[in-house]
């Protein structure tokens, strides 16, 4: 086995820590029993399928495996079709779960994903995060979370709603 580089270790540790900090979100206590085995599943959607989005999805899947949780990709979206195609190829995602265009993110939020990874350019993040939180989704939001004071205030206001709803935002 090839040793981890410092960068790989820090990245994996950060994602694992984020996942562990939201154990309630994984509903570990509500795990189902299938064929006598206790199983857990984490349903995830990705908004923004560029290089960082695919990297974040890979990190999420890796963290799930570390925790013994089976990840399920429910939907992916990007403005550009070539990026959704790359995500589908990289993670063996059914192309019917890929959505393109400026409205594609709505399909991810409408899916049965429990977690939404927000990896779009930062000017879209406050809007996408607001819709995801209002839909009861746990969120991973790349930084910066906003590009202007209006967007930053929206994200700060969402923090209160997140606390009230028992959601997790990383």
Short mmCIF file of C-alpha atoms in Angstrom, two decimals:
data_model
loop_
_atom_site.label_atom_id
_atom_site.label_comp_id
_atom_site.label_asym_id
_atom_site.label_seq_id
_atom_site.Cartn_x
_atom_site.Cartn_y
_atom_site.Cartn_z
CA UNK A 1 0.00 0.00 0.00
CA UNK A 2 1.35 3.37 -1.03
CA UNK A 3 1.81 5.72 1.97
CA UNK A 4 -0.41 8.78 2.25
CA UNK A 5 1.08 12.11 1.42
CA UNK A 6 0.61 14.88 3.97
CA UNK A 7 -1.98 16.50 1.69
CA UNK A 8 -3.97 13.25 1.30
CA UNK A 9 -3.91 12.70 5.06
CA UNK A 10 -5.15 16.21 5.86
CA UNK A 11 -7.89 16.01 3.23
CA UNK A 12 -9.12 12.60 4.41
CA UNK A 13 -8.94 13.64 8.07
CA UNK A 14 -10.91 16.82 7.38
CA UNK A 15 -13.66 15.00 5.50
CA UNK A 16 -13.82 12.24 8.11
CA UNK A 17 -14.01 14.79 10.92
CA UNK A 18 -16.80 16.62 9.13
CA UNK A 19 -18.67 13.37 8.64
CA UNK A 20 -18.14 12.31 12.24
CA UNK A 21 -19.35 15.70 13.47
CA UNK A 22 -22.66 15.04 11.78
CA UNK A 23 -23.26 11.48 12.96
CA UNK A 24 -26.82 12.39 13.85
CA UNK A 25 -27.31 13.30 10.22
CA UNK A 26 -26.32 9.78 9.23
CA UNK A 27 -29.14 8.41 11.40
CA UNK A 28 -26.87 5.68 12.78
CA UNK A 29 -29.43 4.71 15.43
CA UNK A 30 -32.12 4.35 12.78
CA UNK A 31 -30.09 1.90 10.72
CA UNK A 32 -32.01 -0.80 8.94
CA UNK A 33 -31.40 -4.52 9.26
CA UNK A 34 -31.13 -6.35 5.96
CA UNK A 35 -30.61 -10.13 5.97
CA UNK A 36 -29.59 -9.96 9.62
CA UNK A 37 -26.90 -7.35 8.97
CA UNK A 38 -27.12 -3.81 10.25
CA UNK A 39 -26.70 -1.42 7.33
CA UNK A 40 -26.58 2.32 6.99
CA UNK A 41 -26.83 4.37 3.85
CA UNK A 42 -26.03 8.00 3.14
CA UNK A 43 -27.81 9.51 0.15
CA UNK A 44 -25.87 12.37 -1.43
CA UNK A 45 -26.43 14.84 -4.25
CA UNK A 46 -23.81 16.99 -5.95
CA UNK A 47 -24.31 20.49 -7.32
CA UNK A 48 -21.29 21.48 -9.39
CA UNK A 49 -19.54 18.59 -11.13
CA UNK A 50 -16.25 20.30 -11.98
CA UNK A 51 -12.94 19.09 -10.60
CA UNK A 52 -13.61 20.28 -7.05
CA UNK A 53 -17.14 18.86 -7.07
CA UNK A 54 -15.93 15.45 -8.20
CA UNK A 55 -13.18 15.68 -5.58
CA UNK A 56 -15.66 16.52 -2.83
CA UNK A 57 -17.90 13.64 -3.89
CA UNK A 58 -14.90 11.30 -3.81
CA UNK A 59 -14.03 12.59 -0.33
CA UNK A 60 -17.62 12.03 0.83
CA UNK A 61 -17.58 8.47 -0.47
CA UNK A 62 -14.21 7.83 1.19
CA UNK A 63 -15.46 9.21 4.52
CA UNK A 64 -18.57 7.01 4.29
CA UNK A 65 -16.40 3.95 3.77
CA UNK A 66 -14.28 4.87 6.79
CA UNK A 67 -17.48 5.11 8.86
CA UNK A 68 -18.87 1.87 7.45
CA UNK A 69 -21.71 3.69 5.70
CA UNK A 70 -22.77 2.90 2.16
CA UNK A 71 -23.02 6.05 0.01
CA UNK A 72 -25.74 6.37 -2.62
CA UNK A 73 -25.53 9.14 -5.21
CA UNK A 74 -29.09 10.31 -5.87
CA UNK A 75 -28.46 13.15 -8.35
CA UNK A 76 -25.76 15.40 -9.80
CA UNK A 77 -26.08 18.75 -11.56
CA UNK A 78 -23.93 21.21 -13.40
CA UNK A 79 -24.53 23.97 -15.93
CA UNK A 80 -22.30 22.12 -18.40
CA UNK A 81 -23.18 18.67 -19.71
CA UNK A 82 -19.55 17.59 -20.15
CA UNK A 83 -19.02 17.99 -16.40
CA UNK A 84 -22.06 15.90 -15.47
CA UNK A 85 -20.86 13.30 -17.98
CA UNK A 86 -17.43 13.22 -16.32
CA UNK A 87 -19.04 12.78 -12.89
CA UNK A 88 -21.25 9.96 -14.19
CA UNK A 89 -18.23 8.22 -15.70
CA UNK A 90 -16.02 8.74 -12.65
CA UNK A 91 -18.56 7.42 -10.13
CA UNK A 92 -20.61 5.05 -12.29
CA UNK A 93 -23.75 7.16 -11.94
CA UNK A 94 -26.85 6.41 -13.97
CA UNK A 95 -27.06 9.25 -16.57
CA UNK A 96 -30.75 9.73 -15.72
CA UNK A 97 -29.56 11.12 -12.37
CA UNK A 98 -27.52 13.85 -14.12
CA UNK A 99 -29.08 17.26 -14.70
CA UNK A 100 -27.69 20.15 -16.71
CA UNK A 101 -28.43 23.83 -17.09
CA UNK A 102 -28.96 26.64 -14.62
CA UNK A 103 -32.04 24.91 -13.15
CA UNK A 104 -30.36 21.50 -12.71
CA UNK A 105 -29.56 22.15 -9.05
CA UNK A 106 -33.30 22.05 -8.28
CA UNK A 107 -33.41 18.38 -9.35
CA UNK A 108 -30.64 17.56 -6.85
CA UNK A 109 -32.51 19.31 -4.06
CA UNK A 110 -35.79 17.63 -5.07
CA UNK A 111 -34.12 14.21 -5.03
CA UNK A 112 -34.18 12.04 -1.92
CA UNK A 113 -30.61 13.08 -1.06
CA UNK A 114 -29.97 13.59 2.65
CA UNK A 115 -26.74 15.48 1.95
CA UNK A 116 -26.06 18.07 -0.74
CA UNK A 117 -22.52 19.01 -1.73
CA UNK A 118 -22.40 22.62 -2.99
CA UNK A 119 -19.40 22.95 -5.31
CA UNK A 120 -20.55 25.64 -7.72
CA UNK A 121 -18.99 29.06 -8.14
CA UNK A 122 -19.55 31.00 -4.90
CA UNK A 123 -22.08 33.48 -6.28
CA UNK A 124 -24.66 30.65 -6.50
CA UNK A 125 -24.06 29.11 -3.07
CA UNK A 126 -26.37 31.25 -0.89
CA UNK A 127 -29.37 30.55 -3.15
CA UNK A 128 -28.59 26.84 -3.49
CA UNK A 129 -27.93 26.49 0.23
CA UNK A 130 -31.18 28.27 1.11
CA UNK A 131 -33.20 25.90 -1.07
CA UNK A 132 -31.39 22.85 0.29
CA UNK A 133 -31.83 23.86 3.93
CA UNK A 134 -35.51 24.68 3.35
CA UNK A 135 -35.85 21.19 1.85
CA UNK A 136 -34.33 19.66 5.00
CA UNK A 137 -30.98 18.67 3.49
CA UNK A 138 -27.63 18.55 5.28
CA UNK A 139 -25.07 20.61 3.36
CA UNK A 140 -21.39 20.70 2.59
CA UNK A 141 -20.67 24.14 1.17
CA UNK A 142 -17.33 24.98 -0.40
CA UNK A 143 -15.73 28.21 0.70
CA UNK A 144 -16.16 31.01 0.21
CA UNK A 145 -19.86 30.62 0.90
CA UNK A 146 -20.70 33.97 -0.70
CA UNK A 147 -19.14 36.78 -2.69
CA UNK A 148 -20.95 39.80 -1.28
CA UNK A 149 -22.48 41.08 1.99
CA UNK A 150 -26.02 40.17 0.89
CA UNK A 151 -25.06 36.55 0.26
CA UNK A 152 -23.02 36.37 3.46
CA UNK A 153 -25.97 37.66 5.51
CA UNK A 154 -28.23 35.08 3.87
CA UNK A 155 -25.83 32.28 4.88
CA UNK A 156 -25.59 33.67 8.43
CA UNK A 157 -29.40 33.78 8.67
CA UNK A 158 -29.57 30.20 7.39
CA UNK A 159 -27.35 29.13 10.30
CA UNK A 160 -30.22 29.86 12.69
CA UNK A 161 -32.63 27.80 10.59
CA UNK A 162 -30.10 24.97 10.43
CA UNK A 163 -29.92 24.90 14.23
CA UNK A 164 -33.73 24.92 14.57
CA UNK A 165 -34.18 22.13 12.04
CA UNK A 166 -31.41 19.93 13.49
CA UNK A 167 -29.47 19.98 10.23
CA UNK A 168 -25.72 20.00 9.73
CA UNK A 169 -23.76 22.39 7.51
CA UNK A 170 -20.04 21.98 6.94
#
